[in-house]
Short mmCIF file of C-alpha atoms and ligand atoms in Angstrom, two decimals:
data_model
loop_
_atom_site.label_atom_id
_atom_site.label_comp_id
_atom_site.label_asym_id
_atom_site.label_seq_id
_atom_site.Cartn_x
_atom_site.Cartn_y
_atom_site.Cartn_z
CA MET E 1 -16.17 -24.92 1.31
CA ALA E 2 -19.10 -25.97 3.45
CA ASP E 3 -22.07 -23.62 3.04
CA SER E 4 -24.93 -22.92 5.42
CA SER E 5 -27.55 -20.14 5.23
CA ALA E 6 -28.66 -16.99 7.03
CA ARG E 7 -32.27 -15.83 7.22
CA LEU E 8 -33.22 -12.18 6.98
CA ASP E 9 -36.73 -11.42 8.17
CA ILE E 10 -38.15 -8.25 6.55
CA GLY E 11 -41.72 -7.38 7.50
CA GLY E 12 -42.49 -10.97 8.38
CA THR E 13 -41.11 -12.37 5.13
CA GLY E 14 -38.01 -14.54 5.47
CA HIS E 15 -35.20 -14.37 2.93
CA ASP E 16 -32.45 -17.01 3.01
CA TYR E 17 -28.91 -16.27 1.89
CA ALA E 18 -25.98 -18.65 1.55
CA VAL E 19 -23.24 -18.39 4.19
CA LYS E 20 -19.85 -19.20 2.66
CA ASP E 21 -16.77 -20.35 4.57
CA GLY E 22 -13.28 -19.20 3.72
CA SER E 23 -10.24 -21.37 4.40
CA VAL E 24 -9.76 -19.25 7.52
CA GLY E 25 -11.35 -16.07 8.91
CA PRO E 26 -14.91 -14.72 9.03
CA GLN E 27 -17.68 -16.36 7.02
CA VAL E 28 -19.58 -14.24 4.49
CA ILE E 29 -23.28 -13.91 3.76
CA ASP E 30 -23.80 -13.92 0.00
CA ILE E 31 -26.27 -11.05 -0.47
CA ARG E 32 -25.93 -10.68 -4.23
CA LYS E 33 -29.68 -11.34 -4.63
CA LEU E 34 -30.77 -9.09 -1.72
CA TYR E 35 -31.93 -6.13 -3.85
CA ALA E 36 -33.78 -8.38 -6.31
CA ASP E 37 -35.46 -10.20 -3.39
CA THR E 38 -36.23 -7.22 -1.15
CA GLY E 39 -35.77 -3.96 -3.08
CA MET E 40 -33.34 -2.97 -0.31
CA PHE E 41 -29.58 -2.28 -0.22
CA THR E 42 -27.15 -2.91 2.60
CA TYR E 43 -25.50 0.23 4.02
CA ASP E 44 -21.81 0.04 4.90
CA PRO E 45 -19.82 3.27 4.27
CA GLY E 46 -16.10 2.45 4.49
CA PHE E 47 -16.93 -1.24 3.95
CA THR E 48 -16.27 -2.13 7.60
CA SER E 49 -18.38 -5.32 7.28
CA THR E 50 -18.28 -5.94 3.54
CA ALA E 51 -16.22 -8.46 1.60
CA SER E 52 -15.72 -7.04 -1.90
CA CYS E 53 -14.24 -10.20 -3.39
CA GLU E 54 -12.84 -13.67 -2.84
CA SER E 55 -9.06 -13.70 -2.62
CA GLY E 56 -6.30 -16.19 -1.86
CA LEU E 57 -3.40 -13.76 -1.68
CA THR E 58 -3.22 -12.31 1.84
CA TYR E 59 -4.99 -13.02 5.11
CA ILE E 60 -5.03 -10.73 8.14
CA ASP E 61 -6.29 -11.69 11.59
CA GLY E 62 -6.62 -8.23 13.11
CA ASP E 63 -7.35 -9.48 16.62
CA GLU E 64 -4.33 -11.79 16.72
CA GLY E 65 -2.00 -9.51 14.75
CA ILE E 66 -1.44 -12.15 12.06
CA LEU E 67 -0.53 -11.43 8.42
CA LEU E 68 -0.09 -14.28 5.92
CA HIS E 69 0.93 -14.09 2.27
CA ARG E 70 -0.32 -17.25 0.51
CA GLY E 71 -0.26 -18.82 4.01
CA TYR E 72 3.28 -17.79 4.99
CA PRO E 73 3.61 -15.51 8.11
CA ILE E 74 5.03 -12.06 7.35
CA ASP E 75 7.72 -12.29 10.04
CA GLN E 76 9.10 -15.51 8.50
CA LEU E 77 9.06 -13.97 5.01
CA ALA E 78 10.72 -10.76 6.26
CA GLU E 79 13.46 -12.68 8.09
CA GLN E 80 14.09 -15.51 5.58
CA SER E 81 12.84 -14.49 2.14
CA SER E 82 13.56 -11.70 -0.37
CA PHE E 83 11.30 -9.18 -2.08
CA MET E 84 11.76 -10.93 -5.42
CA GLU E 85 10.80 -14.28 -3.85
CA VAL E 86 7.76 -12.76 -2.08
CA SER E 87 6.78 -11.12 -5.39
CA TYR E 88 6.90 -14.52 -7.11
CA LEU E 89 4.87 -16.02 -4.23
CA LEU E 90 2.16 -13.35 -4.49
CA LEU E 91 1.97 -13.59 -8.29
CA ARG E 92 2.22 -17.35 -8.74
CA GLY E 93 0.85 -18.72 -5.42
CA GLU E 94 3.81 -20.86 -4.35
CA LEU E 95 7.40 -20.25 -3.24
CA PRO E 96 9.68 -20.66 -6.28
CA SER E 97 12.39 -23.26 -6.76
CA LYS E 98 15.91 -21.86 -7.08
CA ALA E 99 15.68 -22.05 -10.86
CA GLU E 100 12.20 -20.47 -10.92
CA LEU E 101 13.40 -17.59 -8.73
CA GLU E 102 16.46 -17.02 -10.91
CA GLU E 103 14.28 -16.98 -14.06
CA PHE E 104 11.74 -14.61 -12.49
CA THR E 105 14.46 -12.28 -11.22
CA ARG E 106 16.12 -12.27 -14.63
CA THR E 107 12.80 -11.42 -16.29
CA ILE E 108 12.15 -8.53 -13.90
CA THR E 109 15.74 -7.29 -14.25
CA ARG E 110 15.39 -7.14 -18.03
CA HIS E 111 12.35 -4.85 -17.77
CA THR E 112 13.88 -2.23 -15.43
CA MET E 113 14.70 0.33 -18.15
CA VAL E 114 12.01 2.84 -19.15
CA HIS E 115 11.42 4.22 -22.64
CA GLU E 116 13.91 7.03 -23.11
CA GLN E 117 11.13 9.48 -24.02
CA LEU E 118 9.53 8.87 -20.64
CA THR E 119 12.36 10.90 -19.13
CA THR E 120 10.98 14.03 -20.79
CA PHE E 121 7.86 13.79 -18.61
CA TYR E 122 9.98 14.74 -15.59
CA ARG E 123 11.12 17.98 -17.23
CA GLY E 124 7.51 19.19 -17.16
CA PHE E 125 7.34 19.11 -13.37
CA ARG E 126 8.65 21.79 -11.03
CA ARG E 127 11.75 20.58 -9.16
CA ASP E 128 9.81 20.92 -5.91
CA ALA E 129 6.88 18.80 -7.13
CA HIS E 130 5.89 16.17 -4.57
CA PRO E 131 7.32 12.88 -5.89
CA MET E 132 3.94 11.19 -5.42
CA ALA E 133 2.47 13.69 -7.91
CA ILE E 134 5.22 12.66 -10.33
CA MET E 135 4.53 8.97 -9.72
CA CYS E 136 0.81 9.42 -10.45
CA GLY E 137 1.62 11.14 -13.75
CA VAL E 138 4.51 9.06 -14.99
CA VAL E 139 3.03 5.63 -14.11
CA GLY E 140 -0.25 6.59 -15.78
CA ALA E 141 1.76 7.66 -18.84
CA LEU E 142 3.28 4.16 -19.19
CA SER E 143 0.06 3.18 -21.00
CA ALA E 144 1.15 5.58 -23.76
CA PHE E 145 4.34 3.58 -24.31
CA TYR E 146 3.46 -0.08 -23.93
CA HIS E 147 0.53 -0.67 -26.29
CA ASP E 148 1.59 -4.32 -26.62
CA SER E 149 0.60 -5.04 -23.01
CA THR E 150 -2.67 -3.25 -22.40
CA ASP E 151 -5.14 -5.91 -23.59
CA ILE E 152 -6.34 -7.22 -20.24
CA ASN E 153 -8.05 -10.22 -21.84
CA ASP E 154 -4.74 -11.61 -23.11
CA PRO E 155 -2.99 -13.54 -20.30
CA MET E 156 0.40 -13.02 -21.94
CA GLN E 157 -0.13 -9.24 -22.13
CA ARG E 158 -1.28 -9.24 -18.50
CA ARG E 159 1.89 -11.08 -17.51
CA ILE E 160 4.18 -8.73 -19.46
CA ALA E 161 2.41 -5.64 -18.09
CA SER E 162 2.74 -7.09 -14.56
CA HIS E 163 6.47 -7.67 -15.00
CA ARG E 164 6.94 -4.20 -16.52
CA LEU E 165 5.18 -2.49 -13.61
CA ILE E 166 7.11 -4.38 -10.92
CA ALA E 167 10.39 -3.81 -12.77
CA LYS E 168 9.96 -0.15 -13.68
CA MET E 169 8.62 1.24 -10.43
CA PRO E 170 12.11 1.42 -8.82
CA THR E 171 13.46 3.19 -11.91
CA ILE E 172 10.58 5.69 -12.01
CA ALA E 173 10.81 6.26 -8.23
CA ALA E 174 14.58 6.80 -8.32
CA MET E 175 14.16 9.22 -11.23
CA ALA E 176 11.58 11.19 -9.22
CA TYR E 177 14.12 11.52 -6.43
CA LYS E 178 16.99 12.45 -8.77
CA TYR E 179 14.84 15.09 -10.45
CA SER E 180 13.94 16.63 -7.08
CA VAL E 181 17.60 17.01 -6.10
CA GLY E 182 18.82 18.15 -9.53
CA GLN E 183 21.06 15.14 -10.12
CA PRO E 184 21.24 13.19 -13.39
CA PHE E 185 19.11 10.08 -13.80
CA VAL E 186 21.01 6.84 -13.25
CA TYR E 187 20.31 3.88 -15.55
CA PRO E 188 19.49 0.46 -14.13
CA ARG E 189 22.30 -2.07 -13.74
CA ASN E 190 21.58 -5.72 -14.44
CA ASP E 191 24.44 -6.90 -12.26
CA LEU E 192 22.71 -5.65 -9.09
CA SER E 193 19.81 -7.12 -7.11
CA TYR E 194 16.35 -5.59 -7.48
CA THR E 195 16.84 -3.61 -4.29
CA GLY E 196 20.55 -2.92 -4.83
CA ASN E 197 19.73 -1.57 -8.28
CA PHE E 198 17.13 0.76 -6.76
CA LEU E 199 19.63 2.07 -4.20
CA ASN E 200 22.22 2.61 -6.92
CA MET E 201 19.74 4.49 -9.16
CA THR E 202 18.76 6.62 -6.17
CA PHE E 203 22.03 7.43 -4.46
CA SER E 204 24.88 6.97 -6.95
CA VAL E 205 26.33 9.99 -8.77
CA PRO E 206 28.54 10.01 -11.87
CA ALA E 207 31.34 11.69 -9.97
CA GLU E 208 32.26 8.66 -7.88
CA GLU E 209 31.90 4.92 -7.40
CA TYR E 210 28.80 3.91 -5.42
CA VAL E 211 28.95 0.63 -3.51
CA VAL E 212 25.65 -0.80 -2.27
CA ASP E 213 25.83 -1.21 1.52
CA PRO E 214 24.58 -4.74 2.28
CA VAL E 215 23.10 -3.56 5.59
CA ILE E 216 20.97 -0.97 3.81
CA GLU E 217 20.18 -3.34 0.93
CA ASP E 218 18.92 -5.95 3.41
CA ALA E 219 16.87 -3.40 5.38
CA MET E 220 15.36 -1.93 2.19
CA ASP E 221 14.48 -5.39 0.87
CA LYS E 222 12.80 -6.17 4.19
CA ILE E 223 10.83 -2.91 4.03
CA PHE E 224 9.67 -3.80 0.52
CA ILE E 225 8.50 -7.23 1.77
CA LEU E 226 6.58 -5.61 4.65
CA HIS E 227 4.71 -3.33 2.22
CA ALA E 228 4.04 -5.84 -0.59
CA ASP E 229 0.35 -6.60 -0.07
CA HIS E 230 -2.37 -6.21 2.54
CA GLU E 231 -5.82 -7.62 1.57
CA GLN E 232 -8.42 -5.16 0.28
CA ASN E 233 -6.98 -1.90 1.67
CA ALA E 234 -8.09 1.40 0.15
CA SER E 235 -5.51 1.56 -2.65
CA THR E 236 -5.87 -2.12 -3.57
CA SER E 237 -9.65 -1.68 -3.69
CA THR E 238 -9.05 1.34 -5.94
CA VAL E 239 -6.93 -0.76 -8.30
CA ARG E 240 -9.60 -3.48 -8.35
CA LEU E 241 -12.40 -0.99 -8.98
CA ALA E 242 -10.47 0.70 -11.79
CA GLY E 243 -9.58 -2.71 -13.23
CA SER E 244 -13.21 -3.87 -13.09
CA SER E 245 -14.06 -1.41 -15.87
CA GLY E 246 -11.41 -2.99 -18.14
CA ALA E 247 -8.98 -0.07 -17.75
CA ASN E 248 -5.39 -0.88 -18.74
CA PRO E 249 -3.05 -2.05 -15.93
CA PHE E 250 -0.87 1.08 -15.99
CA ALA E 251 -3.93 3.32 -15.45
CA CYS E 252 -5.14 1.03 -12.64
CA ILE E 253 -1.81 1.18 -10.80
CA ALA E 254 -1.70 4.97 -11.23
CA ALA E 255 -5.13 5.07 -9.55
CA GLY E 256 -3.77 2.96 -6.69
CA ILE E 257 -0.82 5.35 -6.28
CA ALA E 258 -3.19 8.31 -6.07
CA CYS E 259 -5.24 6.63 -3.34
CA LEU E 260 -2.17 5.46 -1.40
CA TRP E 261 -0.98 9.08 -1.17
CA GLY E 262 -3.64 9.99 1.40
CA PRO E 263 -2.32 10.57 4.97
CA ALA E 264 -4.88 8.11 6.37
CA HIS E 265 -3.30 5.40 4.19
CA GLY E 266 0.18 5.23 2.64
CA GLY E 267 0.85 8.91 3.26
CA ALA E 268 0.92 8.11 6.99
CA ASN E 269 4.63 7.18 6.92
CA GLU E 270 5.52 10.71 5.79
CA ALA E 271 2.99 12.18 8.24
CA ALA E 272 4.27 10.01 11.11
CA LEU E 273 7.86 11.16 10.73
CA ASN E 274 6.76 14.78 10.41
CA MET E 275 4.70 14.29 13.58
CA LEU E 276 7.68 12.80 15.46
CA ARG E 277 9.84 15.70 14.33
CA GLU E 278 7.14 18.18 15.43
CA ILE E 279 6.97 16.54 18.86
CA GLY E 280 10.77 16.71 18.92
CA THR E 281 11.43 15.70 22.51
CA VAL E 282 10.00 13.16 24.94
CA ASP E 283 8.71 15.84 27.33
CA ARG E 284 6.31 17.13 24.66
CA ILE E 285 4.62 13.76 24.12
CA PRO E 286 1.79 14.26 26.70
CA GLU E 287 0.65 17.41 24.84
CA TYR E 288 0.25 15.43 21.61
CA ILE E 289 -1.41 12.48 23.33
CA ALA E 290 -3.96 14.94 24.74
CA ARG E 291 -4.54 16.43 21.28
CA ALA E 292 -5.03 12.94 19.77
CA LYS E 293 -7.74 12.24 22.40
CA ASN E 294 -9.48 15.60 21.95
CA LYS E 295 -12.55 15.13 19.76
CA ASP E 296 -12.45 18.82 18.82
CA ASP E 297 -8.88 18.50 17.56
CA PRO E 298 -8.47 16.85 14.13
CA PHE E 299 -4.96 15.74 15.14
CA ARG E 300 -4.38 11.99 15.16
CA LEU E 301 -1.29 10.05 16.15
CA MET E 302 0.02 9.21 12.69
CA GLY E 303 1.29 5.66 12.45
CA PHE E 304 -1.26 4.51 15.04
CA GLY E 305 -4.52 2.67 14.54
CA HIS E 306 -5.78 0.44 11.77
CA ARG E 307 -9.10 -0.59 10.25
CA VAL E 308 -8.28 -4.27 10.65
CA TYR E 309 -5.51 -4.63 13.27
CA LYS E 310 -6.96 -4.34 16.77
CA ASN E 311 -3.67 -5.73 17.99
CA TYR E 312 -0.07 -4.87 17.18
CA ASP E 313 0.56 -4.69 13.41
CA PRO E 314 3.04 -7.58 12.89
CA ARG E 315 4.81 -5.47 10.29
CA ALA E 316 5.43 -2.74 12.87
CA LYS E 317 7.18 -5.29 15.10
CA VAL E 318 9.57 -6.26 12.31
CA MET E 319 9.98 -2.61 11.36
CA GLN E 320 10.92 -1.60 14.93
CA LYS E 321 13.50 -4.42 15.07
CA THR E 322 14.91 -3.37 11.69
CA ALA E 323 15.06 0.27 12.78
CA ASN E 324 17.12 -0.76 15.78
CA GLU E 325 19.46 -2.86 13.63
CA VAL E 326 19.93 -0.21 10.92
CA LEU E 327 20.52 2.69 13.32
CA THR E 328 23.00 0.56 15.31
CA LYS E 329 24.87 -0.74 12.25
CA LEU E 330 24.97 2.72 10.65
CA GLY E 331 26.00 4.25 13.95
CA VAL E 332 23.11 6.69 13.63
CA THR E 333 21.57 8.06 16.79
CA ASP E 334 18.30 9.70 15.91
CA PRO E 335 16.56 11.37 18.88
CA ILE E 336 13.18 10.87 17.22
CA PHE E 337 13.68 7.09 17.54
CA ASP E 338 13.68 7.64 21.31
CA VAL E 339 10.60 9.85 20.94
CA ALA E 340 8.93 7.10 18.89
CA ARG E 341 9.62 4.37 21.42
CA GLU E 342 8.53 6.56 24.34
CA LEU E 343 5.39 7.67 22.47
CA GLU E 344 4.57 4.03 21.78
CA GLN E 345 4.96 3.07 25.45
CA ILE E 346 2.85 5.99 26.67
CA ALA E 347 0.12 5.39 24.08
CA LEU E 348 -0.03 1.65 24.70
CA ASN E 349 -0.71 2.30 28.37
CA ASP E 350 -3.20 5.14 27.89
CA PRO E 351 -6.83 4.04 28.44
CA TYR E 352 -7.98 5.92 25.30
CA PHE E 353 -5.66 3.94 23.04
CA VAL E 354 -6.18 0.70 24.95
CA GLU E 355 -10.00 0.95 24.72
CA LYS E 356 -9.90 1.84 21.01
CA LYS E 357 -7.23 -0.83 20.40
CA LEU E 358 -4.91 1.65 18.71
CA TYR E 359 -1.46 0.15 18.14
CA PRO E 360 1.50 1.26 16.02
CA ASN E 361 1.03 0.26 12.38
CA VAL E 362 3.45 -0.34 9.54
CA ASP E 363 3.95 3.41 9.08
CA PHE E 364 5.07 4.22 12.61
CA TYR E 365 8.70 3.10 12.43
CA SER E 366 9.32 2.92 8.69
CA GLY E 367 10.12 6.62 8.39
CA ILE E 368 12.88 6.37 10.98
CA ILE E 369 14.69 3.72 8.94
CA LEU E 370 14.12 5.50 5.62
CA SER E 371 15.36 8.77 7.08
CA ALA E 372 18.48 7.03 8.46
CA ILE E 373 19.15 5.53 5.01
CA GLY E 374 18.99 9.03 3.50
CA PHE E 375 15.56 9.33 1.89
CA PRO E 376 13.78 12.68 2.22
CA THR E 377 10.37 12.43 3.92
CA GLU E 378 8.54 13.15 0.68
CA MET E 379 9.93 9.92 -0.79
CA PHE E 380 8.50 7.65 1.94
CA THR E 381 5.11 7.04 0.30
CA VAL E 382 6.84 6.59 -3.07
CA LEU E 383 8.73 3.66 -1.52
CA PHE E 384 5.46 2.29 -0.17
CA ALA E 385 3.98 2.51 -3.69
CA LEU E 386 7.07 0.85 -5.18
CA ALA E 387 6.68 -2.16 -2.89
CA ARG E 388 2.88 -2.31 -3.02
CA THR E 389 2.91 -2.48 -6.82
CA VAL E 390 3.42 -6.26 -6.71
CA GLY E 391 0.39 -6.58 -4.41
CA TRP E 392 -1.73 -4.34 -6.61
CA VAL E 393 -0.66 -6.26 -9.71
CA ALA E 394 -1.32 -9.66 -8.08
CA GLN E 395 -4.77 -8.52 -6.85
CA TRP E 396 -5.55 -7.05 -10.29
CA ASN E 397 -4.64 -10.34 -11.99
CA GLU E 398 -6.68 -12.30 -9.45
CA MET E 399 -9.70 -10.07 -10.06
CA ILE E 400 -9.55 -10.42 -13.86
CA SER E 401 -9.23 -14.19 -13.56
CA ASP E 402 -12.20 -14.38 -11.14
CA PRO E 403 -15.31 -15.58 -13.04
CA ALA E 404 -17.50 -13.87 -10.42
CA GLN E 405 -16.01 -10.43 -11.00
CA LYS E 406 -18.22 -7.72 -12.53
CA ILE E 407 -17.76 -3.99 -12.94
CA GLY E 408 -17.80 -2.47 -9.46
CA ARG E 409 -20.84 -0.24 -9.08
CA PRO E 410 -22.01 0.40 -5.48
CA ARG E 411 -25.49 1.84 -4.78
CA GLN E 412 -26.42 4.48 -2.16
CA LEU E 413 -28.91 5.68 0.44
CA TYR E 414 -30.36 8.74 -1.32
CA THR E 415 -31.17 11.62 1.06
CA GLY E 416 -31.36 14.50 -1.45
CA PRO E 417 -34.47 16.38 -2.71
CA THR E 418 -37.30 14.32 -4.19
CA GLN E 419 -38.48 15.20 -7.72
CA ARG E 420 -39.44 18.86 -8.28
CA ASP E 421 -40.04 21.07 -11.38
CA TYR E 422 -37.55 23.51 -12.83
CA VAL E 423 -38.25 27.20 -12.02
CA PRO E 424 -37.05 29.77 -14.59
CA VAL E 425 -34.56 32.23 -13.16
CA ASP E 426 -36.93 35.23 -13.42
CA LYS E 427 -39.44 33.36 -11.22
CA ARG E 428 -37.03 32.37 -8.36
C1 SDX H 1 -2.15 1.91 6.20
O1 SDX H 1 -6.06 -0.92 5.29
C2 SDX H 1 -4.80 -1.26 5.27
O2 SDX H 1 -4.43 -2.42 5.27
C3 SDX H 1 -3.83 -0.09 5.19
C4 SDX H 1 -2.36 -0.42 5.33
C5 SDX H 1 -1.86 -1.23 4.16
O3 SDX H 1 -0.84 -1.91 4.32
O4 SDX H 1 -2.43 -1.07 3.04
O5 SDX H 1 -2.14 -1.17 6.53
C6 SDX H 1 -1.52 0.85 5.37
O6 SDX H 1 -2.86 2.72 5.67
C7 SDX H 1 -1.94 1.91 7.68
C8 SDX H 1 -2.74 3.05 8.41
C9 SDX H 1 -1.94 4.35 8.26
N1 SDX H 1 -2.74 5.50 8.76
C10 SDX H 1 -2.40 6.15 9.87
O7 SDX H 1 -1.49 5.80 10.64
C11 SDX H 1 -3.21 7.42 10.11
C12 SDX H 1 -3.70 7.44 11.56
N2 SDX H 1 -4.67 6.37 11.73
C13 SDX H 1 -6.07 6.71 11.59
O8 SDX H 1 -6.37 7.70 10.67
C14 SDX H 1 -6.99 5.49 11.61
O9 SDX H 1 -6.54 4.70 12.63
C15 SDX H 1 -7.13 4.66 10.36
C16 SDX H 1 -7.53 5.48 9.19
C17 SDX H 1 -5.87 3.94 10.06
C18 SDX H 1 -8.25 3.63 10.63
O10 SDX H 1 -9.40 4.31 10.75
P1 SDX H 1 -10.82 3.56 11.03
O11 SDX H 1 -10.69 2.11 11.02
O12 SDX H 1 -11.81 4.17 10.14
O13 SDX H 1 -11.06 3.89 12.53
P2 SDX H 1 -11.72 5.20 12.99
O14 SDX H 1 -11.16 6.34 12.21
O15 SDX H 1 -13.20 5.00 12.97
O16 SDX H 1 -11.18 5.30 14.47
C19 SDX H 1 -11.81 4.56 15.50
C20 SDX H 1 -11.67 5.46 16.71
C21 SDX H 1 -12.13 6.89 16.45
O17 SDX H 1 -12.57 7.41 17.69
P3 SDX H 1 -14.20 7.39 17.95
O18 SDX H 1 -14.85 8.12 16.80
O19 SDX H 1 -14.59 5.93 18.01
O20 SDX H 1 -14.34 8.11 19.29
O21 SDX H 1 -10.28 5.57 17.06
C22 SDX H 1 -9.85 6.92 16.93
C23 SDX H 1 -10.87 7.64 16.09
O22 SDX H 1 -10.94 9.01 16.44
N3 SDX H 1 -8.56 6.87 16.26
C24 SDX H 1 -7.50 7.61 16.60
C25 SDX H 1 -6.49 7.20 15.72
N4 SDX H 1 -6.97 6.28 14.88
C26 SDX H 1 -8.24 6.08 15.21
N5 SDX H 1 -7.31 8.54 17.55
C27 SDX H 1 -6.07 9.09 17.62
N6 SDX H 1 -5.04 8.75 16.81
C28 SDX H 1 -5.21 7.81 15.84
N7 SDX H 1 -4.21 7.48 15.05
#
């Protein structure tokens, strides 16, 4: 990559820093020596202008609404690929041959069962526990069961841990749902697809035969693809930061799940559907648009806006199309879908949203599909975590293999009290 340099003039002294080119996208200024040279830090809360790493996994052009996984556009992957194939692509860097895909799928399939004692963890939770709380606890607990795949310096252990996490997340997620509704856990079935197996573990009951609906299986697989990875978002950065200390992969993914839960991030799909339900009818939309624009009102349009996309989130486009298809094929008419489409049209023509470049994001339509399929709202972010696990795992592997990676340890702008002496309590 061709390098040039940038000069920083501080108090008349010039400091030159290398400018590095990526294969596409913004250049970076390598400021790793800035503090040693100048005794100064950069200041960038929220990392709006900071590249935390070099990565070849996913590229987003926020202005053009482009999302590529290892160079392949997300709409092509969503329409033509499968979640297992996209998982292979993210992990290995290339689309698999037929034989490679079959081998990878077989490997993942054979890791879908969880240790039988892991089921006792669920008994400790209240039935009304939020399933994301269960996911944080149970995924973190995996490190207590798989001691043979926690040595991050052993490539084979990293690969096994990666496969275990991708394979077991659907089982753990389905068990969280079953526990919440008081139904028995359903074991994985090796004769079903990754996504079909998840649907069976979630919705089948011992009392009758469950047949995976291909329409739902296809929509679910597409939703998993749309959530697989997304550059250095908050939860991925959390996984990388946790991994930079040498923490085991199960603990790192549990940290990512915890971060994803926030309503500004993965929790937005649950919040967006709750918001649409609260709005309820098209005639109430203007009231909520006004609230979203009111600086004194903390209300935001959930499912709108993005740190990177200043154009339409390409995933939201696919999601809206899928929502249409699923509702039509299932013969479901959900009035909040009309509210969603009307809200989108009103917002996209409102000067506030136009000026701030606020468009629907991946979370705006996903809840409508998931609700139509039969998932309770509390499960939406669990499904996001299930799909994002392959992205977290791929990013974690990339970080560990990166010779430039060090333990993440940001500095700060200190604005607290300067040094002062302790005063005994009887003299205060
Ligand atoms: C995801 O990073 C990723 O890649 C995340 C993700 C992934 O795949 O990993 O894409 C998944 O998290 C999608 C985002 C889901 N979150 C939501 O839908 C929650 C609602 N959105 C906002 O909270 C917000 O848009 C964020 C958090 C997504 C982005 O916030 P930023 O980049 O920090 O932008 P900001 O908060 O500084 O907002 C810029 C301006 C502000 O107004 P001003 O202070 O400039 O006057 O836009 C306003 C905000 O008040 N604004 C909104 C708004 N989002 C931003 N106003 C009303 N409604 C909104 N949704």
